[in-house]
mmCIF file of C-alpha atoms in Angstrom:
data_model
loop_
_atom_site.group_PDB
_atom_site.id
_atom_site.type_symbol
_atom_site.label_atom_id
_atom_site.label_comp_id
_atom_site.label_asym_id
_atom_site.label_seq_id
_atom_site.Cartn_x
_atom_site.Cartn_y
_atom_site.Cartn_z
ATOM 1 C CA MET A 1 12.278 -119.489 -60.774
ATOM 2 C CA SER A 2 12.171 -116.759 -62.462
ATOM 3 C CA THR A 3 11.653 -113.950 -60.250
ATOM 4 C CA THR A 4 9.716 -110.788 -61.147
ATOM 5 C CA THR A 5 10.419 -107.733 -60.225
ATOM 6 C CA SER A 6 7.125 -105.493 -60.013
ATOM 7 C CA HIS A 7 8.100 -101.574 -60.165
ATOM 8 C CA THR A 8 4.659 -100.447 -58.145
ATOM 9 C CA SER A 9 4.791 -96.406 -59.123
ATOM 10 C CA GLU A 10 3.583 -94.567 -56.869
ATOM 11 C CA PRO A 11 -0.163 -93.182 -56.974
ATOM 12 C CA ASP A 12 -0.378 -88.974 -58.014
ATOM 13 C CA ARG A 13 -0.130 -86.787 -55.498
ATOM 14 C CA PRO A 14 -2.875 -83.916 -55.943
ATOM 15 C CA ALA A 15 -1.970 -80.772 -57.206
ATOM 16 C CA GLU A 16 -0.802 -78.376 -54.429
ATOM 17 C CA GLY A 17 -3.290 -75.321 -55.008
ATOM 18 C CA PRO A 18 -1.989 -71.853 -55.389
ATOM 19 C CA VAL A 19 1.208 -70.888 -53.398
ATOM 20 C CA ARG A 20 1.303 -68.610 -50.842
ATOM 21 C CA SER A 21 3.678 -65.606 -50.897
ATOM 22 C CA ALA A 22 3.476 -65.334 -46.699
ATOM 23 C CA ARG A 23 1.831 -66.349 -44.730
ATOM 24 C CA LEU A 24 -1.385 -64.795 -42.901
ATOM 25 C CA ILE A 25 -2.739 -63.989 -39.141
ATOM 26 C CA GLN A 26 -6.912 -64.004 -39.751
ATOM 27 C CA ASN A 27 -9.123 -62.396 -36.599
ATOM 28 C CA GLU A 28 -12.308 -62.355 -35.784
ATOM 29 C CA SER A 29 -12.998 -59.758 -37.399
ATOM 30 C CA THR A 30 -11.594 -61.166 -40.878
ATOM 31 C CA THR A 31 -8.805 -58.641 -40.710
ATOM 32 C CA GLU A 32 -5.471 -60.169 -42.277
ATOM 33 C CA ILE A 33 -2.092 -59.013 -41.471
ATOM 34 C CA PRO A 34 1.185 -59.721 -43.034
ATOM 35 C CA VAL A 35 3.001 -61.670 -40.762
ATOM 36 C CA HIS A 36 6.665 -59.912 -42.787
ATOM 37 C CA LEU A 37 4.956 -56.509 -41.880
ATOM 38 C CA LEU A 38 5.332 -57.371 -37.751
ATOM 39 C CA PHE A 39 7.933 -58.269 -38.197
ATOM 40 C CA ARG A 40 10.630 -55.970 -40.747
ATOM 41 C CA ASP A 41 13.651 -54.161 -39.671
ATOM 42 C CA ASP A 42 13.260 -50.627 -40.592
ATOM 43 C CA PRO A 43 16.917 -48.850 -41.278
ATOM 44 C CA ASP A 44 15.991 -45.994 -40.186
ATOM 45 C CA PRO A 45 13.048 -45.829 -38.091
ATOM 46 C CA ALA A 46 11.413 -42.578 -37.757
ATOM 47 C CA PRO A 47 10.576 -41.440 -34.032
ATOM 48 C CA VAL A 48 7.506 -41.305 -32.242
ATOM 49 C CA ALA A 49 7.156 -38.542 -29.427
ATOM 50 C CA LEU A 50 5.615 -40.774 -26.504
ATOM 51 C CA LYS A 51 3.173 -38.411 -24.307
ATOM 52 C CA PRO A 52 3.340 -39.562 -20.654
ATOM 53 C CA ALA A 53 0.182 -41.322 -20.089
ATOM 54 C CA VAL A 54 -2.525 -39.572 -17.325
ATOM 55 C CA VAL A 55 -4.450 -41.626 -15.767
ATOM 56 C CA GLY A 56 -6.439 -40.588 -12.909
ATOM 57 C CA ARG A 57 -5.450 -42.285 -8.993
ATOM 58 C CA ARG A 58 -8.492 -44.357 -8.017
ATOM 59 C CA HIS A 59 -8.054 -45.909 -4.536
ATOM 60 C CA GLY A 60 -7.410 -49.100 -4.011
ATOM 61 C CA THR A 61 -6.680 -49.994 -7.514
ATOM 62 C CA GLY A 62 -2.926 -49.257 -7.867
ATOM 63 C CA GLU A 63 -2.936 -46.986 -10.452
ATOM 64 C CA GLN A 64 -0.499 -43.978 -11.044
ATOM 65 C CA PRO A 65 -1.421 -40.629 -10.078
ATOM 66 C CA ARG A 66 -2.692 -37.929 -12.479
ATOM 67 C CA LEU A 67 0.300 -35.907 -14.084
ATOM 68 C CA ARG A 68 -0.044 -32.601 -13.643
ATOM 69 C CA ARG A 69 1.960 -29.614 -14.956
ATOM 70 C CA PRO A 70 3.770 -27.199 -12.056
ATOM 71 C CA ALA A 71 2.044 -24.091 -11.979
ATOM 72 C CA ALA A 72 3.542 -21.048 -13.536
ATOM 73 C CA THR A 73 6.254 -19.011 -9.780
ATOM 74 C CA HIS A 74 7.123 -16.409 -12.265
ATOM 75 C CA ARG A 75 5.860 -12.863 -11.275
ATOM 76 C CA PRO A 76 5.401 -10.052 -13.258
ATOM 77 C CA VAL A 77 8.125 -7.352 -14.204
ATOM 78 C CA PRO A 78 6.869 -3.781 -13.537
ATOM 79 C CA ARG A 79 7.427 -2.527 -16.402
ATOM 80 C CA VAL A 80 7.637 1.927 -17.073
ATOM 81 C CA ASP A 81 7.770 3.940 -21.015
ATOM 82 C CA PRO A 82 10.003 1.983 -23.100
ATOM 83 C CA GLY A 83 10.901 4.730 -24.330
ATOM 84 C CA LEU A 84 11.531 7.519 -20.818
ATOM 85 C CA ALA A 85 15.884 6.764 -20.691
ATOM 86 C CA GLU A 86 17.825 9.039 -19.703
ATOM 87 C CA ARG A 87 20.014 11.630 -21.891
ATOM 88 C CA PRO A 88 22.096 14.524 -21.950
ATOM 89 C CA ALA A 89 19.936 17.682 -21.803
ATOM 90 C CA ARG A 90 21.490 21.050 -23.515
ATOM 91 C CA VAL A 91 22.796 23.225 -21.615
ATOM 92 C CA LEU A 92 25.668 25.782 -22.201
ATOM 93 C CA PRO A 93 28.902 27.454 -20.069
ATOM 94 C CA GLY A 94 27.665 29.605 -17.164
ATOM 95 C CA ALA A 95 30.038 32.645 -19.315
ATOM 96 C CA ALA A 96 27.186 32.116 -22.457
ATOM 97 C CA GLY A 97 24.249 33.764 -19.497
ATOM 98 C CA VAL A 98 26.581 36.209 -18.251
ATOM 99 C CA LEU A 99 27.486 37.903 -21.285
ATOM 100 C CA ALA A 100 24.200 37.554 -22.468
ATOM 101 C CA GLY A 101 22.855 39.153 -18.820
ATOM 102 C CA LEU A 102 25.991 42.057 -19.453
ATOM 103 C CA CYS A 103 24.558 42.220 -23.317
ATOM 104 C CA GLY A 104 20.650 43.148 -22.080
ATOM 105 C CA ALA A 105 22.024 44.918 -19.724
ATOM 106 C CA ALA A 106 23.609 47.137 -22.162
ATOM 107 C CA GLY A 107 21.071 47.124 -23.967
ATOM 108 C CA CYS A 108 18.515 49.383 -21.589
ATOM 109 C CA ALA A 109 21.476 51.395 -20.645
ATOM 110 C CA ALA A 110 21.543 52.197 -24.362
ATOM 111 C CA VAL A 111 17.578 52.714 -24.862
ATOM 112 C CA SER A 112 17.886 54.756 -21.802
ATOM 113 C CA TRP A 113 20.442 57.176 -23.612
ATOM 114 C CA TRP A 114 18.975 57.129 -26.885
ATOM 115 C CA ALA A 115 15.365 58.293 -25.721
ATOM 116 C CA GLY A 116 16.892 60.875 -23.015
ATOM 117 C CA VAL A 117 16.719 59.332 -19.948
ATOM 118 C CA LEU A 118 19.565 57.855 -18.476
ATOM 119 C CA PRO A 119 21.000 60.818 -15.256
ATOM 120 C CA PRO A 120 23.108 62.908 -16.457
ATOM 121 C CA LEU A 121 25.259 61.382 -13.714
ATOM 122 C CA ALA A 122 25.125 58.192 -15.078
ATOM 123 C CA VAL A 123 25.865 59.376 -18.816
ATOM 124 C CA GLU A 124 28.901 61.860 -17.801
ATOM 125 C CA ALA A 125 30.825 58.662 -15.710
ATOM 126 C CA LEU A 126 29.498 56.082 -19.486
ATOM 127 C CA ARG A 127 31.894 59.464 -21.053
ATOM 128 C CA LEU A 128 28.250 59.875 -23.863
ATOM 129 C CA PRO A 129 27.598 62.256 -25.362
ATOM 130 C CA LEU A 130 25.256 64.937 -24.183
ATOM 131 C CA THR A 131 22.254 64.420 -26.723
ATOM 132 C CA SER A 132 18.308 65.600 -26.428
ATOM 133 C CA GLY A 133 16.797 62.278 -26.893
ATOM 134 C CA ALA A 134 13.877 60.462 -28.848
ATOM 135 C CA GLY A 135 11.627 60.242 -26.171
ATOM 136 C CA LEU A 136 9.850 56.797 -24.817
ATOM 137 C CA GLY A 137 8.172 55.776 -27.828
ATOM 138 C CA PRO A 138 7.196 52.102 -29.891
ATOM 139 C CA ALA A 139 10.821 52.205 -30.835
ATOM 140 C CA GLN A 140 12.509 52.588 -27.228
ATOM 141 C CA TRP A 141 9.717 50.812 -25.343
ATOM 142 C CA ALA A 142 10.523 47.219 -28.097
ATOM 143 C CA ALA A 143 14.099 47.975 -27.846
ATOM 144 C CA TYR A 144 13.630 47.727 -23.985
ATOM 145 C CA ALA A 145 11.621 44.943 -24.456
ATOM 146 C CA GLY A 146 14.027 42.762 -26.301
ATOM 147 C CA ALA A 147 17.376 44.030 -24.144
ATOM 148 C CA GLY A 148 15.471 43.164 -21.178
ATOM 149 C CA ALA A 149 14.706 40.140 -22.282
ATOM 150 C CA LEU A 150 17.793 38.834 -23.119
ATOM 151 C CA GLY A 151 18.811 40.222 -19.943
ATOM 152 C CA LEU A 152 16.642 37.993 -17.912
ATOM 153 C CA PHE A 153 16.905 34.927 -19.949
ATOM 154 C CA GLY A 154 20.315 35.724 -19.511
ATOM 155 C CA PHE A 155 20.764 35.931 -15.867
ATOM 156 C CA GLY A 156 17.518 33.706 -14.878
ATOM 157 C CA GLY A 157 19.407 30.563 -16.606
ATOM 158 C CA LEU A 158 22.205 30.790 -14.653
ATOM 159 C CA ALA A 159 22.827 27.603 -12.090
ATOM 160 C CA ARG A 160 25.291 25.894 -10.190
ATOM 161 C CA GLY A 161 25.607 22.008 -11.001
ATOM 162 C CA ARG A 162 27.281 20.082 -8.280
ATOM 163 C CA THR A 163 28.747 16.585 -8.312
ATOM 164 C CA GLY A 164 26.629 13.537 -7.362
ATOM 165 C CA ARG A 165 23.913 16.259 -7.930
ATOM 166 C CA ALA A 166 21.499 16.352 -11.542
ATOM 167 C CA TRP A 167 18.822 17.787 -13.100
ATOM 168 C CA VAL A 168 15.819 16.843 -14.301
ATOM 169 C CA LEU A 169 14.389 18.851 -17.126
ATOM 170 C CA ASP A 170 11.165 19.085 -18.044
ATOM 171 C CA LEU A 171 9.189 21.526 -20.657
ATOM 172 C CA PHE A 172 5.096 21.091 -20.585
ATOM 173 C CA GLY A 173 4.953 17.834 -19.266
ATOM 174 C CA ARG A 174 7.975 16.412 -21.672
ATOM 175 C CA TYR A 175 11.159 14.687 -20.594
ATOM 176 C CA ARG A 176 14.001 16.847 -22.130
ATOM 177 C CA GLY A 177 17.125 15.765 -20.777
ATOM 178 C CA THR A 178 19.544 15.240 -17.222
ATOM 179 C CA VAL A 179 21.977 17.642 -17.109
ATOM 180 C CA ARG A 180 24.986 15.709 -14.420
ATOM 181 C CA ARG A 181 27.901 18.514 -14.821
ATOM 182 C CA SER A 182 29.080 20.658 -12.311
ATOM 183 C CA GLY A 183 30.069 24.153 -12.011
ATOM 184 C CA LEU A 184 28.216 27.276 -13.024
ATOM 185 C CA LEU A 185 25.921 26.612 -16.655
ATOM 186 C CA TRP A 186 23.388 27.971 -18.372
ATOM 187 C CA VAL A 187 19.268 26.060 -18.542
ATOM 188 C CA ASN A 188 17.183 27.286 -20.739
ATOM 189 C CA PRO A 189 15.038 29.301 -18.022
ATOM 190 C CA LEU A 190 11.363 28.443 -19.301
ATOM 191 C CA LEU A 191 12.489 24.289 -18.773
ATOM 192 C CA LEU A 192 11.053 22.663 -14.767
ATOM 193 C CA ARG A 193 14.534 21.779 -13.010
ATOM 194 C CA ARG A 194 13.918 18.923 -10.731
ATOM 195 C CA ARG A 195 17.001 18.123 -8.811
ATOM 196 C CA VAL A 196 18.133 14.432 -8.196
ATOM 197 C CA ASP A 197 20.756 12.750 -5.524
ATOM 198 C CA VAL A 198 22.765 10.566 -7.477
ATOM 199 C CA ARG A 199 25.223 9.649 -4.983
ATOM 200 C CA LEU A 200 25.903 6.562 -3.368
ATOM 201 C CA ARG A 201 22.887 5.776 -0.129
ATOM 202 C CA HIS A 202 21.986 4.232 3.073
ATOM 203 C CA TRP A 203 18.711 3.768 4.201
ATOM 204 C CA ARG A 204 18.518 2.362 7.248
ATOM 205 C CA SER A 205 13.907 1.637 7.559
ATOM 206 C CA GLU A 206 11.886 1.527 10.983
ATOM 207 C CA PRO A 207 11.615 -1.982 11.984
ATOM 208 C CA VAL A 208 9.243 -4.165 8.902
ATOM 209 C CA PRO A 209 6.955 -6.996 10.194
ATOM 210 C CA ALA A 210 8.171 -10.379 8.406
ATOM 211 C CA ALA A 211 8.098 -13.976 9.472
ATOM 212 C CA ASP A 212 10.516 -16.575 9.760
ATOM 213 C CA ALA A 213 10.636 -20.072 8.402
ATOM 214 C CA SER A 214 8.164 -21.390 10.870
ATOM 215 C CA GLY A 215 5.837 -18.328 10.335
ATOM 216 C CA VAL A 216 5.918 -16.362 13.588
ATOM 217 C CA ALA A 217 6.001 -12.491 13.831
ATOM 218 C CA LEU A 218 9.032 -11.481 13.623
ATOM 219 C CA ARG A 219 9.885 -7.556 12.988
ATOM 220 C CA VAL A 220 13.553 -6.408 11.386
ATOM 221 C CA VAL A 221 15.818 -3.454 10.975
ATOM 222 C CA VAL A 222 17.016 -3.527 7.054
ATOM 223 C CA LEU A 223 19.730 -1.529 6.018
ATOM 224 C CA VAL A 224 20.005 -0.414 1.376
ATOM 225 C CA VAL A 225 22.745 0.233 -0.016
ATOM 226 C CA TRP A 226 21.229 2.464 -3.197
ATOM 227 C CA ARG A 227 21.768 4.412 -5.869
ATOM 228 C CA VAL A 228 20.038 6.721 -8.839
ATOM 229 C CA ARG A 229 21.040 5.381 -12.183
ATOM 230 C CA ASP A 230 18.580 6.739 -14.220
ATOM 231 C CA THR A 231 16.870 9.692 -13.517
ATOM 232 C CA ALA A 232 14.906 9.826 -16.321
ATOM 233 C CA ARG A 233 12.499 6.701 -14.762
ATOM 234 C CA ALA A 234 13.719 7.247 -10.930
ATOM 235 C CA VAL A 235 12.184 10.844 -11.357
ATOM 236 C CA LEU A 236 9.126 11.144 -14.179
ATOM 237 C CA GLY A 237 8.205 6.546 -13.973
ATOM 238 C CA VAL A 238 7.072 6.493 -10.198
ATOM 239 C CA GLU A 239 5.507 9.588 -8.343
ATOM 240 C CA ASP A 240 8.000 9.169 -5.587
ATOM 241 C CA HIS A 241 10.955 6.865 -6.050
ATOM 242 C CA GLU A 242 12.277 6.487 -2.558
ATOM 243 C CA ALA A 243 8.554 5.524 -1.457
ATOM 244 C CA TYR A 244 8.484 2.938 -4.089
ATOM 245 C CA LEU A 245 11.943 1.374 -2.528
ATOM 246 C CA ARG A 246 10.599 0.948 0.545
ATOM 247 C CA GLU A 247 7.861 -0.708 -0.413
ATOM 248 C CA CYS A 248 9.835 -3.019 -2.618
ATOM 249 C CA VAL A 249 11.460 -4.036 0.608
ATOM 250 C CA GLU A 250 8.277 -4.557 3.099
ATOM 251 C CA ALA A 251 7.409 -7.046 -0.422
ATOM 252 C CA ALA A 252 10.236 -8.855 0.077
ATOM 253 C CA LEU A 253 9.784 -9.038 3.652
ATOM 254 C CA ALA A 254 6.882 -10.596 3.295
ATOM 255 C CA ARG A 255 8.195 -13.607 0.579
ATOM 256 C CA VAL A 256 11.637 -13.990 2.031
ATOM 257 C CA PRO A 257 12.013 -15.987 5.810
ATOM 258 C CA VAL A 258 14.309 -14.552 7.994
ATOM 259 C CA GLU A 259 16.017 -16.293 10.504
ATOM 260 C CA THR A 260 15.247 -16.121 14.255
ATOM 261 C CA PRO A 261 16.870 -13.694 16.577
ATOM 262 C CA GLY A 262 19.746 -15.755 18.055
ATOM 263 C CA GLY A 263 20.021 -18.121 14.411
ATOM 264 C CA THR A 264 23.354 -19.545 12.898
ATOM 265 C CA ARG A 265 23.836 -17.747 11.090
ATOM 266 C CA GLY A 266 23.264 -14.514 12.189
ATOM 267 C CA PRO A 267 21.288 -11.698 11.253
ATOM 268 C CA GLY A 268 21.534 -11.723 7.763
ATOM 269 C CA GLY A 269 22.389 -14.770 6.324
ATOM 270 C CA ALA A 270 21.162 -16.210 2.866
ATOM 271 C CA ALA A 271 18.192 -14.022 3.383
ATOM 272 C CA GLY A 272 20.062 -11.129 2.601
ATOM 273 C CA GLU A 273 20.989 -12.448 -0.202
ATOM 274 C CA THR A 274 17.542 -13.917 -1.379
ATOM 275 C CA LEU A 275 16.043 -9.323 -0.542
ATOM 276 C CA THR A 276 18.953 -8.153 -2.418
ATOM 277 C CA ARG A 277 17.858 -10.605 -5.805
ATOM 278 C CA LEU A 278 14.000 -9.742 -4.894
ATOM 279 C CA VAL A 279 14.716 -5.825 -4.292
ATOM 280 C CA ALA A 280 17.212 -5.438 -6.927
ATOM 281 C CA ALA A 281 14.719 -7.145 -9.848
ATOM 282 C CA ASP A 282 12.205 -4.704 -8.326
ATOM 283 C CA ALA A 283 13.681 -1.423 -8.031
ATOM 284 C CA ALA A 284 15.409 -2.036 -11.609
ATOM 285 C CA PRO A 285 13.052 -0.768 -13.753
ATOM 286 C CA VAL A 286 12.213 2.414 -12.721
ATOM 287 C CA GLY A 287 15.702 3.230 -12.655
ATOM 288 C CA LEU A 288 17.701 2.102 -9.096
ATOM 289 C CA GLU A 289 20.624 0.368 -8.771
ATOM 290 C CA VAL A 290 20.158 -1.398 -5.370
ATOM 291 C CA TYR A 291 23.702 -3.343 -3.948
ATOM 292 C CA SER A 292 22.520 -5.004 -1.018
ATOM 293 C CA VAL A 293 19.771 -5.249 1.480
ATOM 294 C CA GLN A 294 21.087 -6.631 5.291
ATOM 295 C CA PRO A 295 18.460 -7.560 8.294
ATOM 296 C CA LEU A 296 20.539 -5.485 10.828
ATOM 297 C CA ARG A 297 18.148 -5.991 13.142
ATOM 298 C CA VAL A 298 15.870 -8.950 14.007
ATOM 299 C CA GLU A 299 13.783 -8.920 17.659
ATOM 300 C CA TYR A 300 9.944 -11.541 17.916
ATOM 301 C CA ALA A 301 7.237 -9.720 17.219
ATOM 302 C CA PRO A 302 5.456 -7.549 20.818
ATOM 303 C CA GLU A 303 2.353 -10.463 20.553
ATOM 304 C CA VAL A 304 4.673 -13.800 20.456
ATOM 305 C CA ALA A 305 7.409 -11.505 22.158
ATOM 306 C CA ALA A 306 7.374 -13.341 25.776
ATOM 307 C CA ALA A 307 6.160 -16.618 24.587
ATOM 308 C CA MET A 308 9.217 -17.046 22.444
ATOM 309 C CA ASN A 309 11.777 -15.620 24.887
ATOM 310 C CA ARG A 310 10.262 -18.354 27.290
ATOM 311 C CA ARG A 311 10.749 -20.665 24.626
ATOM 312 C CA ARG A 312 14.448 -19.684 23.711
ATOM 313 C CA ILE A 313 15.580 -19.376 28.043
ATOM 314 C CA ALA A 314 14.104 -22.749 28.281
ATOM 315 C CA ALA A 315 16.043 -24.407 25.403
ATOM 316 C CA LEU A 316 19.606 -23.087 26.430
ATOM 317 C CA ASP A 317 18.423 -24.365 30.330
ATOM 318 C CA ALA A 318 17.735 -27.513 28.501
ATOM 319 C CA GLN A 319 21.221 -27.466 26.339
ATOM 320 C CA HIS A 320 23.265 -26.285 29.189
ATOM 321 C CA ARG A 321 21.923 -29.295 31.355
ATOM 322 C CA ALA A 322 22.861 -31.626 28.456
ATOM 323 C CA SER A 323 26.412 -30.737 28.120
ATOM 324 C CA VAL A 324 27.025 -30.382 31.651
ATOM 325 C CA LEU A 325 25.509 -34.272 32.156
ATOM 326 C CA THR A 326 27.752 -35.195 29.403
ATOM 327 C CA SER A 327 31.061 -34.073 31.557
ATOM 328 C CA VAL A 328 29.802 -35.786 34.668
ATOM 329 C CA VAL A 329 29.597 -39.132 33.003
ATOM 330 C CA ASP A 330 32.729 -38.670 31.637
ATOM 331 C CA SER A 331 34.767 -37.840 34.960
ATOM 332 C CA VAL A 332 32.698 -40.447 36.758
ATOM 333 C CA GLU A 333 33.891 -43.204 33.666
ATOM 334 C CA ASP A 334 37.127 -42.180 34.102
ATOM 335 C CA THR A 335 37.695 -42.297 37.286
ATOM 336 C CA VAL A 336 36.297 -45.703 37.795
ATOM 337 C CA THR A 337 38.430 -46.961 34.845
ATOM 338 C CA ARG A 338 41.194 -45.691 36.154
ATOM 339 C CA LEU A 339 40.767 -46.958 39.986
ATOM 340 C CA THR A 340 40.071 -50.285 38.617
ATOM 341 C CA MET A 341 43.010 -51.182 36.189
ATOM 342 C CA ARG A 342 45.447 -50.166 38.669
ATOM 343 C CA GLY A 343 43.811 -52.401 40.767
ATOM 344 C CA LEU A 344 43.382 -49.969 43.687
ATOM 345 C CA VAL A 345 39.201 -51.412 44.288
ATOM 346 C CA GLU A 346 37.600 -54.473 42.904
ATOM 347 C CA LEU A 347 33.865 -53.146 43.266
ATOM 348 C CA ASP A 348 31.166 -55.928 42.221
ATOM 349 C CA ASP A 349 28.718 -54.929 40.686
ATOM 350 C CA TYR A 350 26.493 -53.012 43.214
ATOM 351 C CA GLU A 351 29.548 -51.657 44.831
ATOM 352 C CA ARG A 352 30.382 -49.955 41.306
ATOM 353 C CA LYS A 353 26.567 -48.656 41.226
ATOM 354 C CA VAL A 354 26.581 -47.148 44.206
ATOM 355 C CA LEU A 355 30.005 -45.990 43.955
ATOM 356 C CA VAL A 356 28.840 -44.024 40.312
ATOM 357 C CA LYS A 357 25.935 -42.587 42.022
ATOM 358 C CA ASP A 358 28.097 -41.453 44.667
ATOM 359 C CA LEU A 359 30.447 -39.836 42.409
ATOM 360 C CA THR A 360 27.777 -38.083 40.247
ATOM 361 C CA VAL A 361 26.232 -36.586 43.003
ATOM 362 C CA ALA A 362 29.760 -35.426 44.536
ATOM 363 C CA PHE A 363 30.498 -33.639 41.011
ATOM 364 C CA CYS A 364 27.439 -32.536 40.201
ATOM 365 C CA SER A 365 27.653 -30.713 43.527
ATOM 366 C CA GLY A 366 30.789 -29.576 42.516
ATOM 367 C CA ARG A 367 29.228 -27.838 39.062
ATOM 368 C CA GLY A 368 25.911 -26.188 41.219
ATOM 369 C CA GLU A 369 23.588 -28.814 39.898
ATOM 370 C CA THR A 370 21.831 -31.674 41.736
ATOM 371 C CA ALA A 371 21.810 -35.153 41.004
ATOM 372 C CA PRO A 372 19.214 -36.148 39.103
#
């Protein structure tokens, strides 16, 4: 019997269509997005600046509140003419003015001798030759004017400079310089001189309105240590630099809370540092240098003084009573504990309460207090 082995050939597989290079995701709008683009590795991803989400908060929705930028709190800085700055003025030593004045006086005497109007006694004293003189003509008057002008300019420009004082020179409204030298000087007499005190100065103010951190009205007396650093800006930059400084102090006190009377840090504290910084910043553009602004005396305003004093006295009284009561309780506890530990008495709860009450009354009476 022969076994016939039949080789059954597998049916031919249908021809596959074109092979896709990448899988695709197709959405409802027939927009195809390659999958490999969603998961590709970018070696150097470009940074993307993300802005904070800004949404409006609606009650009960759980949405985040709207982000707001903080409002600008910078105050405008006072400015003056940038070209206005102190510079030294051109002056001469006093000897030059004295010499010019003497020359003018000698010239007047010589013209008088030339014109023949010099008294004989003066001619003999000066040992000048006698002359009939040419008389007072135009030439003599011109010589008189020149010699007199020289004498006036020489003697009229003499000035005495002092240490700690300065002159701001002004010619027809134009700044011509500052004189800080001391001794005998000659300054052009046509220049307008304005004396300025450049020494270190202290100013004690009158009671100025202020407020504490709670808004209670106060009256504060401050001590300001300052000096004029730039004379040109202090004299020409503002109308009155001393009044300007006072207004700066008042404006700073209106913005800075001051410690109430009897505070832990005293009348000054942190308020003095803040006041110094604010006043120095406001006064620097006008040539003033402020070293210190310290409150000396702080008191309540008259309209709230009576109420605040009663409140303060009540607080002090409550604090004193609390301290006395704490001391009494500690003494009673120590006494009862010692009596019990040494076995001097055996007390139940009722007797312990009675003993504590009696000891409290006794200790409070000894301290001048009434039993609670």
